[in-house]
mmCIF file of C-alpha atoms in Angstrom:
data_model
loop_
_atom_site.group_PDB
_atom_site.id
_atom_site.type_symbol
_atom_site.label_atom_id
_atom_site.label_comp_id
_atom_site.label_asym_id
_atom_site.label_seq_id
_atom_site.Cartn_x
_atom_site.Cartn_y
_atom_site.Cartn_z
ATOM 1 C CA MET A 279 0.000 0.000 0.000
ATOM 2 C CA VAL A 280 1.281 3.481 -0.891
ATOM 3 C CA ARG A 281 0.750 6.157 1.740
ATOM 4 C CA SER A 282 1.205 9.861 1.037
ATOM 5 C CA LEU A 283 3.165 12.029 3.444
ATOM 6 C CA PRO A 284 1.923 15.576 4.169
ATOM 7 C CA SER A 285 2.978 18.393 1.844
ATOM 8 C CA SER A 286 3.421 20.781 4.754
ATOM 9 C CA PRO A 287 5.694 21.826 6.297
ATOM 10 C CA GLU A 288 8.189 22.068 3.449
ATOM 11 C CA PRO A 289 11.554 20.391 4.099
ATOM 12 C CA ARG A 290 14.327 22.731 5.182
ATOM 13 C CA SER A 291 18.026 22.727 4.412
ATOM 14 C CA PRO A 292 20.083 20.663 4.293
ATOM 15 C CA PHE A 293 18.198 18.728 1.637
ATOM 16 C CA THR A 294 20.253 16.069 -0.109
ATOM 17 C CA TYR A 295 19.747 13.391 -2.706
ATOM 18 C CA ALA A 296 21.993 10.706 -4.102
ATOM 19 C CA VAL A 297 21.942 8.037 -6.758
ATOM 20 C CA MET A 298 22.222 4.485 -5.445
ATOM 21 C CA ARG A 299 24.483 2.926 -8.080
ATOM 22 C CA LEU A 300 24.242 -0.732 -9.090
ATOM 23 C CA ARG A 301 27.158 -0.611 -11.510
ATOM 24 C CA ASN A 302 30.375 -2.508 -11.051
ATOM 25 C CA ASP A 303 33.943 -2.021 -12.261
ATOM 26 C CA VAL A 304 35.981 -4.918 -13.616
ATOM 27 C CA THR A 305 39.769 -4.844 -13.828
ATOM 28 C CA SER A 306 41.794 -7.520 -15.530
ATOM 29 C CA MET A 307 43.865 -9.713 -13.204
ATOM 30 C CA ILE A 308 46.929 -9.028 -15.355
ATOM 31 C CA GLY A 309 46.549 -5.244 -15.319
ATOM 32 C CA GLY A 310 44.641 -4.761 -18.554
ATOM 33 C CA ASN A 311 41.864 -2.337 -19.303
ATOM 34 C CA ARG A 312 39.313 -1.396 -16.719
ATOM 35 C CA GLN A 313 35.651 -1.761 -17.666
ATOM 36 C CA ARG A 314 32.561 -0.233 -16.072
ATOM 37 C CA ASN A 315 29.347 -2.256 -16.333
ATOM 38 C CA LEU A 316 26.243 -0.103 -16.095
ATOM 39 C CA ARG A 317 23.062 -1.801 -14.966
ATOM 40 C CA LYS A 318 19.524 -0.598 -14.960
ATOM 41 C CA GLY A 319 18.344 -0.226 -11.421
ATOM 42 C CA ASP A 320 20.248 2.867 -10.311
ATOM 43 C CA HIS A 321 17.755 4.829 -8.234
ATOM 44 C CA TYR A 322 17.437 7.783 -5.878
ATOM 45 C CA VAL A 323 17.565 8.168 -2.125
ATOM 46 C CA VAL A 324 16.513 11.533 -0.690
ATOM 47 C CA ASP A 325 17.250 12.891 2.791
ATOM 48 C CA PHE A 326 14.619 15.216 4.228
ATOM 49 C CA ASN A 327 14.911 17.531 7.232
ATOM 50 C CA LEU A 328 11.713 19.167 8.451
ATOM 51 C CA PRO A 329 11.518 22.411 10.406
ATOM 52 C CA PRO A 330 10.881 22.049 14.143
ATOM 53 C CA MET A 331 7.292 21.004 14.896
ATOM 54 C CA ALA A 332 5.248 21.002 18.072
ATOM 55 C CA PRO A 333 4.544 17.449 19.314
ATOM 56 C CA GLU A 334 0.854 17.733 18.349
ATOM 57 C CA GLU A 335 1.832 18.549 14.725
ATOM 58 C CA VAL A 336 3.829 15.376 14.019
ATOM 59 C CA GLY A 337 0.928 12.903 14.004
ATOM 60 C CA PRO A 338 0.543 12.703 10.191
ATOM 61 C CA TRP A 339 4.300 12.087 9.869
ATOM 62 C CA ARG A 340 4.109 8.904 11.967
ATOM 63 C CA LYS A 341 3.410 7.057 8.693
ATOM 64 C CA LEU A 342 7.217 6.968 8.514
ATOM 65 C CA MET A 343 7.181 4.350 11.276
ATOM 66 C CA THR A 344 5.040 1.880 9.282
ATOM 67 C CA ALA A 345 7.818 -0.255 7.859
ATOM 68 C CA ALA A 346 5.682 -2.353 5.495
ATOM 69 C CA ASP A 347 4.267 0.548 3.493
ATOM 70 C CA THR A 348 5.719 2.414 0.562
ATOM 71 C CA LEU A 349 5.604 6.172 1.069
ATOM 72 C CA LEU A 350 5.022 9.016 -1.358
ATOM 73 C CA MET A 351 6.695 12.382 -0.758
ATOM 74 C CA ARG A 352 6.690 15.544 -2.787
ATOM 75 C CA MET A 353 10.158 16.135 -4.275
ATOM 76 C CA PRO A 354 11.348 19.644 -3.405
ATOM 77 C CA GLN A 355 13.382 21.599 -5.921
ATOM 78 C CA PRO A 356 14.635 24.571 -3.858
ATOM 79 C CA GLY A 357 15.038 27.824 -5.745
ATOM 80 C CA PHE A 358 13.723 26.288 -8.953
ATOM 81 C CA ASP A 359 10.707 27.638 -10.836
ATOM 82 C CA VAL A 360 9.210 24.754 -12.819
ATOM 83 C CA GLY A 361 7.114 27.107 -14.919
ATOM 84 C CA ALA A 362 4.264 25.779 -17.090
ATOM 85 C CA PRO A 363 5.353 22.419 -18.526
ATOM 86 C CA GLY A 364 1.933 21.538 -19.970
ATOM 87 C CA ALA A 365 0.575 17.978 -19.587
ATOM 88 C CA PRO A 366 3.612 15.795 -20.312
ATOM 89 C CA GLN A 367 3.295 12.095 -21.083
ATOM 90 C CA VAL A 368 5.616 9.310 -22.190
ATOM 91 C CA ASN A 369 5.897 9.336 -25.985
ATOM 92 C CA GLY A 370 5.965 5.825 -27.417
ATOM 93 C CA GLY A 371 6.050 2.302 -26.092
ATOM 94 C CA PRO A 372 8.661 0.754 -23.865
ATOM 95 C CA GLN A 373 11.948 2.636 -24.058
ATOM 96 C CA LEU A 374 15.416 1.579 -22.945
ATOM 97 C CA GLY A 375 18.640 3.368 -22.094
ATOM 98 C CA SER A 376 19.238 6.893 -20.825
ATOM 99 C CA LEU A 377 17.106 8.942 -23.227
ATOM 100 C CA LEU A 378 13.366 9.348 -22.601
ATOM 101 C CA ARG A 379 10.942 10.644 -25.235
ATOM 102 C CA LEU A 380 8.074 12.803 -23.921
ATOM 103 C CA LYS A 381 5.073 14.513 -25.511
ATOM 104 C CA GLY A 382 2.392 16.960 -24.406
ATOM 105 C CA LEU A 383 4.743 19.653 -23.129
ATOM 106 C CA THR A 384 4.195 23.347 -23.708
ATOM 107 C CA PRO A 385 5.980 24.165 -27.009
ATOM 108 C CA GLY A 386 9.394 25.647 -26.218
ATOM 109 C CA TYR A 387 9.330 24.426 -22.599
ATOM 110 C CA LYS A 388 12.886 23.926 -21.386
ATOM 111 C CA ILE A 389 13.642 21.001 -19.090
ATOM 112 C CA ARG A 390 16.778 22.015 -17.233
ATOM 113 C CA GLN A 391 19.698 19.876 -16.181
ATOM 114 C CA GLY A 392 19.006 18.471 -12.714
ATOM 115 C CA GLN A 393 15.237 19.027 -12.963
ATOM 116 C CA PHE A 394 13.286 16.194 -11.355
ATOM 117 C CA PHE A 395 10.118 14.594 -12.677
ATOM 118 C CA SER A 396 8.246 11.421 -11.856
ATOM 119 C CA ILE A 397 6.451 8.977 -14.148
ATOM 120 C CA VAL A 398 3.359 7.054 -13.066
ATOM 121 C CA THR A 399 3.359 3.542 -14.551
ATOM 122 C CA ALA A 400 0.928 0.874 -13.295
ATOM 123 C CA ASP A 401 0.149 2.943 -10.156
ATOM 124 C CA ARG A 402 3.830 3.262 -9.193
ATOM 125 C CA ARG A 403 6.032 6.337 -9.425
ATOM 126 C CA TRP A 404 9.564 6.374 -10.805
ATOM 127 C CA LEU A 405 11.774 9.404 -10.166
ATOM 128 C CA TYR A 406 14.133 10.747 -12.833
ATOM 129 C CA ALA A 407 16.251 13.869 -13.335
ATOM 130 C CA ALA A 408 17.438 15.457 -16.552
ATOM 131 C CA ASP A 409 21.148 14.997 -17.244
ATOM 132 C CA ALA A 410 21.224 17.968 -19.658
ATOM 133 C CA ASP A 411 18.946 20.757 -20.837
ATOM 134 C CA ALA A 412 16.276 19.722 -23.363
ATOM 135 C CA THR A 413 13.694 21.937 -25.093
ATOM 136 C CA ALA A 414 10.293 20.817 -26.387
ATOM 137 C CA ASP A 415 9.730 21.418 -30.093
ATOM 138 C CA ALA A 416 6.697 23.184 -31.622
ATOM 139 C CA ALA A 417 4.643 19.981 -31.216
ATOM 140 C CA GLY A 418 5.541 19.681 -27.504
ATOM 141 C CA ILE A 419 7.849 16.695 -28.054
ATOM 142 C CA VAL A 420 11.270 16.333 -26.425
ATOM 143 C CA SER A 421 13.937 13.698 -25.784
ATOM 144 C CA VAL A 422 15.380 14.039 -22.286
ATOM 145 C CA PRO A 423 18.811 12.658 -21.337
ATOM 146 C CA LEU A 424 18.537 11.036 -17.888
ATOM 147 C CA GLU A 425 20.874 10.821 -14.881
ATOM 148 C CA VAL A 426 19.864 7.178 -14.374
ATOM 149 C CA MET A 427 18.812 4.609 -16.956
ATOM 150 C CA ILE A 428 15.145 3.825 -17.553
ATOM 151 C CA ARG A 429 14.251 1.116 -15.022
ATOM 152 C CA THR A 430 10.925 -0.193 -16.203
ATOM 153 C CA ALA A 431 8.710 -0.386 -19.298
ATOM 154 C CA HIS A 432 6.909 2.962 -19.279
ATOM 155 C CA PHE A 433 3.948 2.917 -21.654
ATOM 156 C CA ASP A 434 2.830 5.437 -24.251
ATOM 157 C CA GLY A 435 0.652 8.012 -22.507
ATOM 158 C CA ASP A 436 1.934 7.377 -18.965
ATOM 159 C CA VAL A 437 1.606 10.581 -16.940
ATOM 160 C CA VAL A 438 4.786 12.551 -16.274
ATOM 161 C CA GLU A 439 4.641 14.662 -13.106
ATOM 162 C CA MET A 440 6.870 17.559 -14.071
ATOM 163 C CA ALA A 441 5.154 20.369 -12.163
ATOM 164 C CA ASP A 442 4.949 18.411 -8.901
ATOM 165 C CA PRO A 443 7.352 15.428 -8.910
ATOM 166 C CA LYS A 444 7.235 12.845 -6.145
ATOM 167 C CA ILE A 445 9.499 10.122 -4.818
ATOM 168 C CA GLU A 446 7.932 6.772 -3.946
ATOM 169 C CA GLY A 447 9.925 4.396 -1.823
ATOM 170 C CA LEU A 448 10.739 2.902 1.526
ATOM 171 C CA PRO A 449 11.400 5.116 4.550
ATOM 172 C CA GLN A 450 14.531 5.104 6.630
ATOM 173 C CA VAL A 451 14.018 6.795 9.980
ATOM 174 C CA GLU A 452 15.830 6.580 13.288
ATOM 175 C CA GLU A 453 13.952 4.966 16.165
ATOM 176 C CA ASP A 454 14.192 8.172 18.205
ATOM 177 C CA ALA A 455 13.103 10.437 15.330
ATOM 178 C CA PHE A 456 9.959 11.559 17.142
ATOM 179 C CA THR A 457 11.747 12.540 20.376
ATOM 180 C CA VAL A 458 10.694 15.882 21.830
ATOM 181 C CA ALA A 459 13.880 17.944 22.222
ATOM 182 C CA GLU A 460 14.709 20.253 25.124
ATOM 183 C CA ASP A 461 13.238 23.175 23.184
ATOM 184 C CA GLY A 462 9.847 21.394 23.159
ATOM 185 C CA HIS A 463 9.932 20.594 19.432
ATOM 186 C CA VAL A 464 10.394 17.513 17.279
ATOM 187 C CA TRP A 465 13.243 17.884 14.751
ATOM 188 C CA LEU A 466 12.279 15.230 12.226
ATOM 189 C CA SER A 467 14.779 13.861 9.690
ATOM 190 C CA PHE A 468 14.283 10.854 7.432
ATOM 191 C CA SER A 469 15.204 9.344 4.077
ATOM 192 C CA ILE A 470 13.146 7.769 1.319
ATOM 193 C CA GLU A 471 14.844 5.311 -1.027
ATOM 194 C CA GLU A 472 13.191 4.200 -4.232
ATOM 195 C CA ARG A 473 12.618 0.460 -4.516
ATOM 196 C CA GLY A 474 14.867 0.315 -7.569
#
């Protein structure tokens, strides 16, 4: 079951994200060339820090303690104005590799390097980020280079959440995360890691 976390309060700094890499490097036993094997499955883990909350305000955040559930959290993009991307969708059947074709964007819309977006396929969200700038043509079509390879068969017409991307994954939270500090507040920090 997927459970949504509250959209308020907004996470505060520091806000960090990383790519969990599944690649491996192979070096010849006799000192030959080194080879890097890339594998689909690289995915994101995001660390969130919330502003201090009064103990009575943290109730909705206790979903973090339910270990069996997958959680859905809005992906902040501090200092970034997403603009008006239109109604983007996946363009074409199953795609492979590190280039994703999209349609339905506002003509001339520029996806910027590092911009996050999520794709909803079979009721599950997959988070991606652009590896370089890409601009939609006059028909609203664009090919976006990705930081991580495509990890599943996204279908033609799958919704792309560009204006409000989300990360779906498993929570990582310390057992004492909901401790009331000496100042009378809860300083909540947690991570969400995509399932791969």
